[in-house]
Coordinates of C-alpha atoms in Angstrom, one line a residue:
M17 CA -0.1 0.2 0.1
T18 CA 1.1 3.4 -1.3
A19 CA 0.2 6.7 -0.2
V20 CA -0.3 9.7 -2.5
T21 CA 2.8 11.1 -1.6
G22 CA 4.8 7.9 -2.9
R23 CA 5.5 7.3 0.9
T24 CA 4.8 3.7 2.2
V25 CA 3.1 2.8 5.3
H26 CA 6.6 1.7 6.3
D27 CA 7.9 5.0 5.8
L28 CA 5.1 7.0 7.4
R29 CA 5.8 4.6 10.7
R30 CA 9.4 5.0 10.5
G31 CA 8.7 8.9 10.3
N32 CA 6.2 8.8 13.3
R33 CA 8.8 7.0 15.6
A34 CA 11.8 9.1 14.5
L35 CA 9.8 12.4 15.6
L36 CA 8.6 10.8 18.6
L37 CA 12.3 9.4 19.7
R38 CA 14.0 12.9 18.7
R39 CA 11.2 14.8 20.9
L40 CA 11.9 12.6 23.7
F41 CA 15.6 12.6 23.2
F42 CA 15.8 16.2 23.2
D43 CA 12.9 17.3 25.3
G44 CA 12.1 14.5 27.5
P45 CA 10.8 13.2 29.6
L46 CA 7.4 13.8 28.4
S47 CA 3.8 12.4 28.9
R48 CA 1.9 10.8 26.0
Q49 CA -0.6 13.8 26.3
E50 CA 2.2 16.1 25.9
L51 CA 3.6 14.2 23.0
G52 CA 0.7 14.8 20.6
P53 CA 0.7 18.5 20.7
A54 CA 4.6 18.5 20.8
T55 CA 4.9 16.4 17.5
G56 CA 1.6 16.9 15.9
L57 CA 0.6 13.4 15.9
S58 CA -2.9 12.0 16.9
S59 CA -3.5 10.3 20.7
G60 CA -3.9 7.0 18.8
T61 CA -0.9 7.4 16.9
V62 CA 1.3 8.5 19.9
S63 CA -0.3 5.3 21.8
N64 CA 0.8 3.2 19.2
V65 CA 4.5 4.3 18.4
T66 CA 5.2 4.7 22.0
A67 CA 4.1 1.1 22.6
G68 CA 6.3 0.0 20.0
L69 CA 9.3 1.9 21.0
L70 CA 8.6 0.7 24.7
A71 CA 8.6 -2.9 23.3
D72 CA 11.9 -2.4 21.7
G73 CA 13.5 -1.0 24.7
F74 CA 14.4 2.4 23.0
I75 CA 12.3 4.5 25.6
S76 CA 11.1 4.1 29.4
E77 CA 8.5 5.1 31.9
V78 CA 10.4 7.1 34.1
G79 CA 7.6 8.4 36.6
S80 CA 4.4 10.3 36.6
V81 CA 3.2 13.6 37.1
E82 CA -0.2 15.0 38.7
S83 CA -2.9 16.0 35.8
D84 CA -5.7 18.3 36.3
G85 CA -8.3 16.5 38.1
G86 CA -7.5 13.0 36.0
R87 CA -5.2 10.1 36.8
P88 CA -1.5 10.7 36.9
R89 CA 0.2 10.8 33.6
T90 CA 3.2 8.7 33.1
L91 CA 6.4 10.3 32.0
L92 CA 8.4 8.7 29.1
A93 CA 12.1 9.1 28.5
V94 CA 14.8 7.8 26.0
A95 CA 16.3 4.7 27.6
P96 CA 20.1 5.0 28.6
D97 CA 20.3 1.2 28.0
G98 CA 18.4 1.0 24.6
G99 CA 21.8 0.9 22.6
R100 CA 25.4 1.5 23.1
L101 CA 27.5 4.2 21.0
I102 CA 31.3 4.7 20.5
G103 CA 32.9 7.8 19.9
V104 CA 36.3 8.5 18.9
D105 CA 38.5 11.5 18.7
V106 CA 41.4 11.2 16.8
G107 CA 43.3 14.3 18.1
E108 CA 46.7 16.1 17.8
T109 CA 48.3 14.5 20.7
R110 CA 46.0 11.2 21.5
V111 CA 43.3 8.7 20.4
R112 CA 40.6 8.8 22.9
V113 CA 37.9 6.0 22.6
S114 CA 34.5 6.4 24.7
L115 CA 31.6 3.9 25.3
F116 CA 28.3 5.7 25.7
G117 CA 24.7 4.6 26.3
L118 CA 22.0 5.8 24.2
T119 CA 21.6 9.1 26.3
L120 CA 25.4 9.5 25.9
D121 CA 26.1 9.0 29.3
E122 CA 30.2 7.6 29.2
M123 CA 30.5 4.4 30.5
A124 CA 33.9 3.4 29.5
C125 CA 37.4 5.2 27.7
A126 CA 40.4 4.2 26.7
E127 CA 43.2 6.9 25.6
Y128 CA 46.4 6.4 23.6
P129 CA 49.2 9.0 22.9
L130 CA 50.1 10.3 19.5
A131 CA 53.7 11.7 19.2
G132 CA 55.1 14.2 16.5
P133 CA 53.0 16.2 13.9
V134 CA 52.6 13.7 11.4
H135 CA 50.8 10.5 12.4
D136 CA 51.1 7.4 10.4
P137 CA 47.4 6.0 9.6
E138 CA 47.8 2.4 10.2
Y139 CA 49.0 3.2 13.6
V140 CA 46.4 5.5 14.1
A141 CA 43.7 2.7 13.0
A142 CA 45.1 0.1 15.0
R143 CA 44.9 2.5 18.4
I144 CA 41.0 3.1 17.6
G145 CA 40.6 -0.7 16.9
E146 CA 42.4 -1.2 20.2
G147 CA 40.3 1.0 22.3
V148 CA 37.1 0.0 20.6
S149 CA 37.6 -3.4 21.9
A150 CA 38.6 -2.3 25.2
V151 CA 35.8 -0.2 26.0
L152 CA 33.5 -3.1 24.6
A153 CA 35.3 -5.5 27.0
D154 CA 34.7 -3.3 30.0
V155 CA 30.8 -3.3 29.8
P156 CA 29.2 -6.8 29.7
G157 CA 27.0 -7.4 26.5
A158 CA 27.9 -3.9 25.1
A159 CA 29.0 -5.3 21.8
G160 CA 25.5 -6.9 21.1
R161 CA 23.8 -3.4 21.5
L162 CA 26.4 -1.6 19.6
L163 CA 24.8 1.0 17.5
G164 CA 27.7 2.5 15.5
V165 CA 31.0 3.9 15.9
G166 CA 31.6 7.4 15.1
V167 CA 35.1 8.9 14.5
G168 CA 36.3 12.6 14.6
V169 CA 39.5 13.3 12.5
P170 CA 41.4 16.4 11.6
G171 CA 41.0 17.4 7.9
I172 CA 38.4 16.9 5.2
V173 CA 36.1 13.6 4.8
E174 CA 35.3 12.4 1.6
Q175 CA 32.6 9.7 1.5
T176 CA 33.3 7.4 -1.1
P177 CA 31.7 4.0 -2.2
A178 CA 34.4 2.3 -0.4
G179 CA 33.8 4.3 2.7
A180 CA 35.3 7.6 4.2
V181 CA 38.7 8.9 2.9
V182 CA 40.4 11.6 4.8
H183 CA 42.4 14.4 3.6
G184 CA 44.2 15.8 6.3
Q185 CA 47.1 18.1 4.8
A186 CA 48.4 19.5 8.2
V187 CA 49.1 16.0 9.5
G188 CA 50.3 14.3 6.3
W189 CA 47.2 12.3 5.7
H190 CA 46.7 12.1 1.7
A191 CA 43.5 10.3 0.7
V192 CA 43.8 7.9 3.6
P193 CA 41.2 5.2 3.5
L194 CA 40.5 5.1 7.0
E195 CA 37.3 3.5 7.2
A196 CA 38.7 0.4 5.3
L197 CA 41.5 0.5 7.8
L198 CA 39.3 0.5 10.7
R199 CA 37.2 -2.5 9.3
R200 CA 40.5 -4.5 8.9
T201 CA 41.7 -3.9 12.2
P202 CA 41.6 -7.1 14.5
G203 CA 38.4 -7.1 16.5
W204 CA 36.7 -4.5 14.8
P205 CA 32.7 -5.1 15.7
A206 CA 31.5 -6.8 12.2
D207 CA 28.3 -5.3 10.7
V208 CA 28.4 -2.4 13.0
P209 CA 28.4 1.2 10.9
C210 CA 31.1 3.4 11.1
Y211 CA 30.8 7.1 10.7
V212 CA 33.8 9.4 10.1
G213 CA 33.5 13.2 10.4
N214 CA 35.8 16.4 10.6
G215 CA 36.5 16.9 14.5
A216 CA 35.6 20.4 14.4
R217 CA 32.2 19.4 13.0
T218 CA 31.7 16.5 15.5
F219 CA 32.8 19.3 18.2
G220 CA 30.3 21.9 16.8
Q221 CA 27.4 19.3 16.8
A222 CA 28.1 18.5 20.5
E223 CA 27.7 22.1 21.5
M224 CA 24.6 22.4 19.3
W225 CA 22.9 19.7 21.0
F226 CA 24.1 19.8 24.7
G227 CA 26.3 23.0 25.1
A228 CA 25.7 27.1 24.4
G229 CA 24.7 26.4 20.7
R230 CA 21.6 24.9 21.9
G231 CA 18.5 26.6 20.8
A232 CA 20.2 28.9 18.3
G233 CA 19.9 28.3 14.6
D234 CA 23.1 30.2 13.2
V235 CA 26.2 29.3 14.9
V236 CA 29.7 29.4 14.2
V237 CA 31.8 26.8 16.6
A238 CA 35.5 27.8 16.5
L239 CA 38.0 24.9 17.9
L240 CA 41.4 25.8 18.7
G241 CA 43.9 23.4 19.5
S242 CA 47.2 22.8 17.9
G243 CA 45.1 23.3 14.7
V244 CA 42.2 25.7 13.9
G245 CA 38.6 24.7 12.6
A246 CA 35.3 25.7 12.7
C247 CA 31.8 24.2 12.5
V248 CA 29.6 26.5 10.4
V249 CA 25.6 25.9 11.3
T250 CA 23.2 27.9 9.2
G251 CA 19.6 27.5 9.4
G252 CA 20.3 24.6 12.0
A253 CA 22.1 22.5 9.4
T254 CA 25.7 22.0 9.6
L255 CA 27.6 23.4 6.3
G256 CA 29.7 20.8 4.7
G257 CA 29.8 21.5 1.1
P258 CA 29.6 18.8 -1.6
A259 CA 33.3 17.3 -0.9
G260 CA 33.0 17.8 3.0
A261 CA 35.8 20.7 3.1
A262 CA 33.6 23.5 4.5
G263 CA 34.7 24.7 7.6
E264 CA 38.3 24.9 7.2
W265 CA 38.9 28.4 8.7
G266 CA 42.1 27.7 10.1
H267 CA 43.9 28.0 6.6
T268 CA 42.2 31.4 5.4
T269 CA 44.7 33.5 4.7
V270 CA 45.1 36.4 7.2
T271 CA 48.8 37.9 6.1
V272 CA 50.0 37.4 2.3
G273 CA 53.2 35.8 2.5
G274 CA 53.0 35.5 6.4
R275 CA 54.0 32.6 8.6
T276 CA 54.6 29.0 7.4
C277 CA 51.3 27.1 8.1
R278 CA 51.4 23.4 9.0
C279 CA 49.8 22.8 5.9
G280 CA 52.6 24.0 3.7
A281 CA 50.5 27.9 2.6
R282 CA 51.8 31.0 4.1
G283 CA 49.8 33.5 6.2
C284 CA 47.1 30.9 7.4
L285 CA 45.1 32.0 10.5
E286 CA 46.4 28.7 12.3
A287 CA 49.9 29.7 11.7
Y288 CA 49.1 32.5 14.0
V289 CA 46.5 31.5 16.6
G290 CA 47.0 27.8 16.8
A291 CA 48.8 26.6 19.9
D292 CA 51.9 25.4 18.2
A293 CA 52.3 28.4 16.5
L294 CA 51.7 30.3 19.6
V295 CA 54.5 28.3 21.5
R296 CA 56.9 28.6 19.0
R297 CA 56.4 32.6 18.8
W298 CA 56.8 32.9 22.5
A299 CA 60.0 30.9 22.1
E300 CA 61.1 33.4 19.3
T301 CA 60.9 36.0 22.3
G302 CA 63.1 34.3 24.2
G303 CA 60.1 32.4 26.3
R304 CA 61.0 28.8 27.6
P305 CA 57.8 26.8 26.7
L306 CA 57.8 23.0 28.7
G307 CA 58.9 20.2 27.0
D308 CA 56.2 17.7 28.0
G309 CA 53.3 18.4 25.7
P310 CA 51.3 21.3 24.1
E311 CA 48.9 22.0 27.3
R312 CA 51.6 22.6 29.5
A313 CA 53.4 24.6 27.1
V314 CA 50.4 27.0 26.8
A315 CA 49.7 27.1 30.4
A316 CA 53.5 28.2 30.7
L317 CA 53.0 30.9 28.4
L318 CA 49.9 32.3 30.4
D319 CA 52.0 31.8 33.8
A320 CA 54.8 33.9 32.0
D321 CA 52.4 36.7 31.1
R322 CA 50.9 36.5 34.7
D323 CA 54.4 37.0 36.1
G324 CA 55.2 39.9 33.5
D325 CA 57.0 38.5 30.8
E326 CA 56.6 41.0 28.2
G327 CA 57.2 38.1 25.4
A328 CA 54.6 36.5 26.5
A329 CA 52.4 39.2 26.7
A330 CA 53.1 40.9 23.1
V331 CA 52.3 37.2 21.8
L332 CA 49.0 37.1 23.3
A333 CA 47.9 40.5 22.5
E334 CA 48.9 39.9 18.9
T335 CA 47.1 36.4 18.9
A336 CA 44.1 38.2 20.4
E337 CA 44.3 40.5 17.4
Y338 CA 44.4 37.9 14.8
L339 CA 41.7 35.5 16.4
G340 CA 39.4 38.6 16.4
A341 CA 40.1 39.4 12.9
G342 CA 39.4 35.7 12.0
I343 CA 36.2 35.8 13.9
A344 CA 35.3 39.1 12.1
D345 CA 35.5 37.2 8.8
L346 CA 33.2 34.8 10.2
V347 CA 30.8 37.1 11.2
N348 CA 30.7 39.0 7.8
L349 CA 30.4 35.7 5.7
F350 CA 27.9 33.8 8.0
N351 CA 26.0 36.5 10.0
P352 CA 25.8 34.2 13.1
E353 CA 23.9 34.6 16.2
R354 CA 26.7 33.1 18.4
I355 CA 30.5 32.3 17.8
L356 CA 31.6 29.8 20.6
L357 CA 35.0 29.1 21.2
G358 CA 36.5 25.7 22.1
G359 CA 38.9 23.0 21.9
W360 CA 41.4 22.2 24.3
A361 CA 43.5 25.4 23.7
G362 CA 40.5 27.6 23.6
L363 CA 39.3 26.4 26.7
I364 CA 42.8 27.4 28.2
L365 CA 43.3 30.8 26.3
G366 CA 39.6 31.9 26.1
P367 CA 39.2 33.6 29.5
R368 CA 42.6 35.6 29.2
L369 CA 41.9 36.5 25.6
L370 CA 38.0 37.1 25.1
P371 CA 37.6 40.5 26.2
D372 CA 40.5 41.1 23.6
V373 CA 39.2 39.1 21.1
R374 CA 35.6 40.6 21.3
R375 CA 37.0 44.0 21.0
Y376 CA 38.8 43.3 17.6
A377 CA 36.1 41.3 16.2
R378 CA 33.8 44.4 16.8
R379 CA 36.7 46.7 15.1
Y380 CA 37.3 44.5 12.0
A381 CA 33.7 43.0 11.4
L382 CA 30.6 45.0 9.5
R383 CA 28.9 47.1 12.5
H384 CA 25.5 45.6 11.9
P385 CA 26.5 41.8 12.0
A386 CA 28.7 42.3 14.6
G387 CA 25.9 43.8 16.6
R388 CA 24.0 40.6 16.3
A389 CA 26.8 38.2 17.1
R390 CA 27.6 37.0 20.7
I391 CA 30.9 35.5 21.0
E392 CA 31.0 33.2 24.0
M393 CA 32.9 30.2 25.5
G394 CA 31.7 26.9 24.6
R395 CA 30.2 25.0 27.6
L396 CA 31.7 21.6 26.9
G397 CA 34.8 20.3 28.1
P398 CA 37.9 18.9 26.1
D399 CA 36.4 15.7 25.5
A400 CA 33.5 17.2 23.3
V401 CA 35.1 15.7 20.1
T402 CA 34.5 12.5 21.6
V403 CA 30.9 13.1 22.5
G404 CA 30.2 14.8 19.1
A405 CA 31.4 11.9 17.3
A406 CA 29.2 9.5 19.3
T407 CA 26.2 11.7 17.7
L408 CA 27.1 10.8 14.3
P409 CA 25.8 7.0 14.8
L410 CA 23.3 8.5 17.4
A411 CA 21.7 11.0 14.8
D412 CA 21.4 8.3 12.1
F413 CA 19.7 5.9 14.8
L414 CA 17.1 8.8 15.7
S415 CA 16.2 9.6 12.1
R416 CA 15.8 6.0 11.6
G417 CA 13.2 6.0 14.3
G418 CA 15.3 3.4 16.2
A419 CA 16.4 1.3 12.9
Q420 CA 19.9 0.4 12.6
A421 CA 21.8 1.1 9.5
A422 CA 23.3 -1.5 7.4
G423 CA 27.2 -1.8 8.8
V424 CA 28.6 -2.4 5.4

């Protein structure tokens, strides 16, 4: 049987399940009586769909509230044990793998350090596979309820018939068939969907779902680490472009013929505000960065500034101006209502730089869009990319109304 619109009854049922699941995930707990007006579905449809979701274990009854003169109303919510999700952050200094419940409560995690500016793809894939096996082993029964694995990576992600291919010029990855590498790693869960996305965009999705972007339609989430990236959200949808290359904000040119960037070009924003570049510029003034990791080196720069180091102060002042100018470009291009600063370096530097960044952004941006934009810190911590990566399989699961995608 096919409706006039061309949608089958199966499509209609799946759409109704997806509508209710999403509403309960983002706004629950809700009663059946509240779900009707919230979704536009009839009370009979709500009753039938929720009964199916309860039977599948994707939602659960979590209590009741008094009603006006009638029986108490039962509250429904997405069930944390309704499935398992894995999120992976392939960062500049580590691979972090986390296992989550269906409501994105972390259940287990594993971390593996990465050394050097260039990471061997097969080594990284092996560490991801090792981490996936480790977190599944930590939680009995998790493997049988795994809905998907999401991986956030630096660089451009191209979706091909053979799986996701990563172009990470700054980290030495050229057309790396990451998904194929992962599926060949020992112990990789067979027939489980794998989703690979740009790390800045997975971070941005996490901030939109759970952080400072929630409730806004036009947002830019700026990610500052050793490198620099951005997630651009317009009308509630993430801007990716036909090849998935949108958001490479760190490789926009701010100085013609300027400093050499990790990507090989000159004058990129990343060459001035990325953590590696920041520490290197401080060293050029006579500063002494600590040698046991980039986080400690950036923290040492801030300590030196507080102690009156003129070189550190000058570098931070210059960084604030470049970052403000880069944000002004985002304001002029996308007219966002919010710009959120995050990433491990952004979280460390933000409290010190944000007032000056706002001032420079107003100076360099057009007055009208600048008056609309609020520049704020992101609310999620340094592990937001891992959470965001887990939203990749979760978003697909929700859109399918609880049906699992094919794993191949």
